[in-house]
Short mmCIF file of C-alpha atoms in Angstrom, two decimals:
data_model
loop_
_atom_site.label_atom_id
_atom_site.label_comp_id
_atom_site.label_asym_id
_atom_site.label_seq_id
_atom_site.Cartn_x
_atom_site.Cartn_y
_atom_site.Cartn_z
CA UNK F 1 0.00 0.00 0.00
CA UNK F 2 2.83 2.36 0.86
CA UNK F 3 4.53 1.71 -2.48
CA UNK F 4 1.29 2.35 -4.34
CA UNK F 5 0.86 5.66 -2.51
CA UNK F 6 4.44 6.67 -3.24
CA UNK F 7 4.04 5.78 -6.90
CA UNK F 8 0.86 7.83 -7.12
CA UNK F 9 2.47 10.84 -5.45
CA UNK F 10 5.51 10.54 -7.72
CA UNK F 11 3.21 10.47 -10.77
CA UNK F 12 1.34 13.57 -9.51
CA UNK F 13 4.64 15.36 -8.98
CA UNK F 14 5.76 14.74 -12.56
CA UNK F 15 2.46 16.00 -13.91
CA UNK F 16 2.86 19.39 -12.21
CA UNK F 17 4.05 22.03 -14.75
CA UNK F 18 7.17 23.68 -13.32
CA UNK F 19 9.98 25.71 -14.91
CA UNK F 20 12.56 23.52 -16.64
CA UNK F 21 15.44 25.12 -14.75
CA UNK F 22 13.79 24.48 -11.38
CA UNK F 23 12.98 20.88 -12.30
CA UNK F 24 16.61 20.26 -13.29
CA UNK F 25 17.91 21.63 -10.00
CA UNK F 26 15.54 19.62 -7.84
CA UNK F 27 16.07 16.41 -9.80
CA UNK F 28 19.85 16.89 -9.54
CA UNK F 29 19.48 17.00 -5.77
CA UNK F 30 17.32 13.89 -5.77
CA UNK F 31 19.87 11.98 -7.83
CA UNK F 32 22.59 12.97 -5.38
CA UNK F 33 20.45 11.88 -2.45
CA UNK F 34 19.86 8.48 -4.00
CA UNK F 35 23.57 7.96 -4.48
CA UNK F 36 24.36 8.67 -0.84
CA UNK F 37 21.56 6.72 0.77
CA UNK F 38 19.65 4.45 -1.57
CA UNK F 39 17.33 3.05 1.10
CA UNK F 40 15.84 6.42 1.96
CA UNK F 41 13.01 7.96 -0.04
CA UNK F 42 12.53 11.61 -0.90
CA UNK F 43 9.27 13.09 -2.16
CA UNK F 44 9.21 16.58 -3.65
CA UNK F 45 6.08 18.70 -3.88
CA UNK F 46 6.04 21.88 -5.94
CA UNK F 47 3.41 24.62 -5.98
CA UNK F 48 3.45 27.62 -8.28
CA UNK F 49 1.58 30.85 -7.72
CA UNK F 50 0.11 32.63 -10.74
CA UNK F 51 1.28 36.00 -12.07
CA UNK F 52 4.43 37.44 -13.60
CA UNK F 53 6.15 37.64 -10.22
CA UNK F 54 5.23 34.10 -9.12
CA UNK F 55 7.99 32.20 -7.34
CA UNK F 56 8.18 28.43 -6.99
CA UNK F 57 8.10 27.11 -3.42
CA UNK F 58 9.66 23.73 -2.66
CA UNK F 59 8.74 21.57 0.31
CA UNK F 60 10.96 18.52 0.73
CA UNK F 61 9.73 15.68 2.93
CA UNK F 62 12.19 12.98 3.91
CA UNK F 63 10.46 9.66 4.62
CA UNK F 64 11.39 6.84 6.98
CA UNK F 65 15.03 6.02 7.85
CA UNK F 66 16.30 9.52 6.97
CA UNK F 67 19.69 10.35 8.38
CA UNK F 68 22.88 12.33 7.97
CA UNK F 69 23.48 11.05 4.43
CA UNK F 70 20.18 12.40 3.13
CA UNK F 71 20.64 15.69 5.00
CA UNK F 72 24.07 16.12 3.44
CA UNK F 73 22.67 15.36 -0.02
CA UNK F 74 19.83 17.84 0.46
CA UNK F 75 22.38 20.54 1.27
CA UNK F 76 23.87 20.00 -2.19
CA UNK F 77 20.66 21.00 -4.01
CA UNK F 78 21.58 24.31 -5.75
CA UNK F 79 19.90 27.44 -4.43
CA UNK F 80 16.87 28.48 -6.43
CA UNK F 81 17.70 32.16 -6.40
CA UNK F 82 17.81 35.47 -4.61
CA UNK F 83 14.82 37.66 -3.85
CA UNK F 84 14.98 41.37 -4.71
CA UNK F 85 12.41 44.00 -3.87
CA UNK F 86 11.93 47.70 -3.26
CA UNK F 87 11.56 48.11 0.50
CA UNK F 88 11.25 51.89 0.81
CA UNK F 89 11.91 55.15 -0.98
CA UNK F 90 12.60 58.79 -0.28
CA UNK F 91 11.66 61.80 -2.34
CA UNK F 92 13.47 65.03 -3.12
CA UNK F 93 11.09 67.87 -3.95
CA UNK F 94 11.88 71.52 -4.59
CA UNK F 95 10.17 74.54 -6.10
CA UNK F 96 12.26 77.68 -6.60
CA UNK F 97 10.60 80.40 -8.66
CA UNK F 98 9.96 78.77 -12.05
CA UNK F 99 12.20 75.79 -11.40
CA UNK F 100 11.10 72.56 -9.79
CA UNK F 101 12.32 69.03 -9.13
CA UNK F 102 10.67 65.80 -8.08
CA UNK F 103 13.13 62.94 -7.68
CA UNK F 104 12.07 59.57 -6.24
CA UNK F 105 14.88 57.47 -4.78
CA UNK F 106 14.05 53.81 -4.00
CA UNK F 107 15.95 51.48 -1.70
CA UNK F 108 16.30 47.89 -2.87
CA UNK F 109 16.90 44.84 -0.69
CA UNK F 110 18.40 41.61 -2.02
CA UNK F 111 17.86 38.45 0.03
CA UNK F 112 19.45 35.04 -0.18
CA UNK F 113 17.37 31.90 -0.63
CA UNK F 114 17.33 31.35 3.15
CA UNK F 115 15.81 34.80 3.74
CA UNK F 116 18.96 36.50 5.02
CA UNK F 117 19.96 39.82 3.50
CA UNK F 118 22.66 39.68 0.84
CA UNK F 119 24.41 42.76 2.15
CA UNK F 120 27.02 42.95 -0.60
CA UNK F 121 24.46 42.99 -3.42
CA UNK F 122 22.07 45.23 -1.47
CA UNK F 123 24.79 47.78 -0.81
CA UNK F 124 26.03 47.64 -4.42
CA UNK F 125 22.70 48.40 -6.09
CA UNK F 126 21.71 51.05 -3.55
CA UNK F 127 25.10 52.74 -3.89
CA UNK F 128 24.66 52.87 -7.68
CA UNK F 129 21.12 54.24 -7.35
CA UNK F 130 22.27 56.80 -4.78
CA UNK F 131 25.10 58.04 -6.99
CA UNK F 132 22.79 58.30 -10.00
CA UNK F 133 20.04 60.21 -8.17
CA UNK F 134 22.50 62.42 -6.26
CA UNK F 135 24.01 63.48 -9.58
CA UNK F 136 20.57 64.52 -10.86
CA UNK F 137 19.76 66.44 -7.68
CA UNK F 138 23.16 68.15 -7.56
CA UNK F 139 22.83 69.18 -11.21
CA UNK F 140 19.42 70.68 -10.52
CA UNK F 141 20.70 72.59 -7.48
CA UNK F 142 23.59 73.96 -9.53
CA UNK F 143 21.16 75.07 -12.27
CA UNK F 144 18.97 76.84 -9.70
CA UNK F 145 21.96 78.65 -8.26
CA UNK F 146 23.33 79.71 -11.64
CA UNK F 147 19.87 80.87 -12.84
CA UNK F 148 19.50 83.23 -9.89
CA UNK F 149 15.72 82.77 -9.82
CA UNK F 150 15.28 83.52 -13.51
CA UNK F 151 15.44 80.01 -14.94
CA UNK F 152 12.68 77.79 -16.25
CA UNK F 153 13.21 74.09 -15.63
CA UNK F 154 11.35 70.96 -14.52
CA UNK F 155 13.13 67.81 -13.44
CA UNK F 156 11.16 64.62 -12.85
CA UNK F 157 12.62 61.21 -12.01
CA UNK F 158 10.30 58.26 -11.46
CA UNK F 159 10.96 54.55 -11.09
CA UNK F 160 9.16 51.24 -11.44
CA UNK F 161 9.99 47.56 -11.18
CA UNK F 162 9.90 46.59 -14.83
CA UNK F 163 10.90 42.92 -14.54
CA UNK F 164 10.45 40.48 -11.66
CA UNK F 165 10.80 36.98 -13.10
CA UNK F 166 12.28 33.77 -11.75
CA UNK F 167 15.69 34.84 -13.10
CA UNK F 168 15.74 38.65 -13.22
CA UNK F 169 14.79 41.69 -11.15
CA UNK F 170 14.98 45.03 -12.97
CA UNK F 171 14.17 48.53 -11.75
CA UNK F 172 13.76 51.30 -14.33
CA UNK F 173 14.27 55.05 -13.92
CA UNK F 174 12.68 57.50 -16.36
CA UNK F 175 14.11 61.01 -16.22
CA UNK F 176 12.43 63.97 -17.90
CA UNK F 177 14.07 67.40 -17.93
CA UNK F 178 11.94 70.18 -19.41
CA UNK F 179 13.45 73.57 -20.28
CA UNK F 180 12.93 75.09 -23.71
CA UNK F 181 12.25 71.50 -24.79
CA UNK F 182 12.12 68.12 -23.09
CA UNK F 183 14.85 65.55 -22.70
CA UNK F 184 14.09 61.90 -21.88
CA UNK F 185 16.62 59.42 -20.53
CA UNK F 186 16.26 55.87 -19.22
CA UNK F 187 18.39 54.05 -16.66
CA UNK F 188 17.77 50.41 -15.70
CA UNK F 189 19.43 48.33 -12.96
CA UNK F 190 19.31 44.53 -12.99
CA UNK F 191 19.79 41.79 -10.39
CA UNK F 192 20.41 38.22 -11.55
CA UNK F 193 18.41 36.22 -9.01
CA UNK F 194 20.52 33.13 -9.64
CA UNK F 195 23.66 34.87 -8.37
CA UNK F 196 22.25 37.85 -6.47
CA UNK F 197 24.62 40.10 -8.45
CA UNK F 198 24.06 43.24 -10.50
CA UNK F 199 24.45 42.55 -14.21
CA UNK F 200 24.53 44.33 -17.56
CA UNK F 201 23.54 43.25 -21.07
CA UNK F 202 26.60 41.07 -21.70
CA UNK F 203 25.89 38.99 -18.59
CA UNK F 204 22.68 37.46 -19.95
CA UNK F 205 24.57 35.81 -22.81
CA UNK F 206 26.77 32.74 -22.85
CA UNK F 207 30.42 33.53 -22.28
CA UNK F 208 32.43 34.12 -25.43
CA UNK F 209 29.44 34.47 -27.77
CA UNK F 210 28.94 37.33 -30.21
CA UNK F 211 25.63 38.93 -29.29
CA UNK F 212 26.42 42.45 -30.48
CA UNK F 213 26.33 41.79 -34.23
CA UNK F 214 23.05 39.81 -34.47
CA UNK F 215 21.20 42.26 -32.24
CA UNK F 216 22.63 45.30 -34.03
CA UNK F 217 21.73 43.84 -37.43
CA UNK F 218 18.17 43.18 -36.28
CA UNK F 219 17.83 46.73 -34.96
CA UNK F 220 19.00 48.13 -38.30
CA UNK F 221 16.43 45.92 -40.04
CA UNK F 222 13.66 47.20 -37.74
CA UNK F 223 14.72 50.80 -38.32
CA UNK F 224 14.46 50.39 -42.09
CA UNK F 225 11.08 48.67 -41.83
CA UNK F 226 9.66 51.36 -39.56
CA UNK F 227 10.87 54.19 -41.79
CA UNK F 228 9.43 52.48 -44.89
CA UNK F 229 6.08 52.05 -43.18
CA UNK F 230 5.79 55.55 -41.69
CA UNK F 231 7.24 58.75 -43.13
CA UNK F 232 7.12 60.38 -39.70
CA UNK F 233 9.60 57.84 -38.32
CA UNK F 234 13.26 58.69 -38.77
CA UNK F 235 16.47 57.07 -37.58
CA UNK F 236 20.09 57.98 -38.17
CA UNK F 237 20.86 55.27 -40.68
CA UNK F 238 22.56 55.58 -44.08
CA UNK F 239 22.38 59.35 -43.67
CA UNK F 240 24.43 62.18 -45.12
CA UNK F 241 26.37 62.37 -41.86
CA UNK F 242 27.78 58.83 -41.42
CA UNK F 243 29.35 59.55 -38.05
CA UNK F 244 25.86 60.14 -36.64
CA UNK F 245 24.52 56.84 -37.96
CA UNK F 246 23.72 53.95 -35.71
CA UNK F 247 26.60 51.48 -35.78
CA UNK F 248 25.97 48.90 -33.08
CA UNK F 249 24.92 48.30 -29.51
CA UNK F 250 27.54 47.83 -26.77
CA UNK F 251 28.12 45.30 -24.01
CA UNK F 252 26.33 47.57 -21.54
CA UNK F 253 23.55 48.99 -23.70
CA UNK F 254 20.34 49.69 -21.79
CA UNK F 255 17.93 46.75 -21.91
CA UNK F 256 15.11 44.99 -20.15
CA UNK F 257 13.01 41.83 -20.51
CA UNK F 258 9.36 42.67 -21.18
CA UNK F 259 6.21 40.96 -19.91
CA UNK F 260 6.34 38.53 -22.83
CA UNK F 261 9.86 37.44 -21.99
CA UNK F 262 11.43 39.29 -24.93
CA UNK F 263 14.68 41.25 -24.88
CA UNK F 264 14.15 44.99 -25.41
CA UNK F 265 17.00 47.38 -26.25
CA UNK F 266 16.45 51.00 -25.17
CA UNK F 267 18.05 54.14 -26.60
CA UNK F 268 17.88 57.54 -24.95
CA UNK F 269 16.48 60.54 -26.76
CA UNK F 270 18.88 61.65 -29.47
CA UNK F 271 21.04 58.50 -29.44
CA UNK F 272 19.83 56.92 -32.69
CA UNK F 273 17.09 59.28 -33.88
CA UNK F 274 16.13 62.95 -33.88
CA UNK F 275 15.21 64.39 -30.47
CA UNK F 276 11.56 64.60 -31.49
CA UNK F 277 11.40 60.77 -31.48
CA UNK F 278 12.09 60.67 -27.73
CA UNK F 279 13.57 57.51 -26.25
CA UNK F 280 13.09 54.53 -28.57
CA UNK F 281 12.91 50.78 -27.95
CA UNK F 282 13.41 47.69 -30.10
CA UNK F 283 12.01 44.27 -29.21
CA UNK F 284 14.47 41.59 -30.32
CA UNK F 285 12.86 38.38 -31.64
CA UNK F 286 13.89 35.39 -29.54
CA UNK F 287 15.07 33.46 -32.60
CA UNK F 288 17.80 36.06 -33.12
CA UNK F 289 19.44 35.22 -29.78
CA UNK F 290 18.05 31.86 -28.67
CA UNK F 291 21.33 29.99 -29.29
CA UNK F 292 23.50 32.45 -27.38
CA UNK F 293 21.38 33.68 -24.45
CA UNK F 294 21.62 31.98 -21.07
CA UNK F 295 18.70 29.90 -19.83
CA UNK F 296 15.95 31.63 -17.89
CA UNK F 297 16.27 35.16 -19.23
CA UNK F 298 14.07 35.20 -22.36
CA UNK F 299 11.22 33.15 -23.76
#
């Protein structure tokens, strides 16, 4: 009867749809456990919560005759990943004559799989955010001082968590500076939940692979298609001023993974198109990068 029940539970476990990466990690741990203590039995239950930010929760039950061998094997199951979240924020606000600023500064906390704070990663991302926002605030204060009350300027910096998947946590900053005209810039910070470390574009690809050329070529293709379809769309491509033309992305180009699991490359206003186009984004088809991107980042 016990064997029948175990077989049934094992069958139910295998019928549960779970991420491939998570299944591989758990099954690797089970194989190790079986090697170290064949007489013991391990049953793994997995539940998944719905939604883009859903995280898998594992409960491991060790059956009869469990001992030090099984416990040691369980310790070898790879960690599933870090947890990153915005825990608080502060806001800098100022109105001086016809100049104003509203700068939101979040504080991010990165936790290890066991719930303890990963202080190194937490300090690193918050230090970067602090330096970035301090620079914006200091620039505004300097502009106010130099204008002597006669300037006209609005500075607005907002943020949002743009990606919170099983593999990646990304927080995006959108800055708008309005004077005679507006200027839009985008800054995005990323945490790889598998390592708990801050990463840039190059880190989502397999080591030693050429991701710059295929992505750059696809962006050029999209630019040409958009311009052919709409006369109001213009990019710096094959223009009369070659040095202005888009050449390629870089290893640390701004990016994010959208809600459909697609890589999106972001350019600030004026980078690859006239200022009137604002900041522009290009969704990269998965087939362009599927052989070179690391598992768990895109779909």
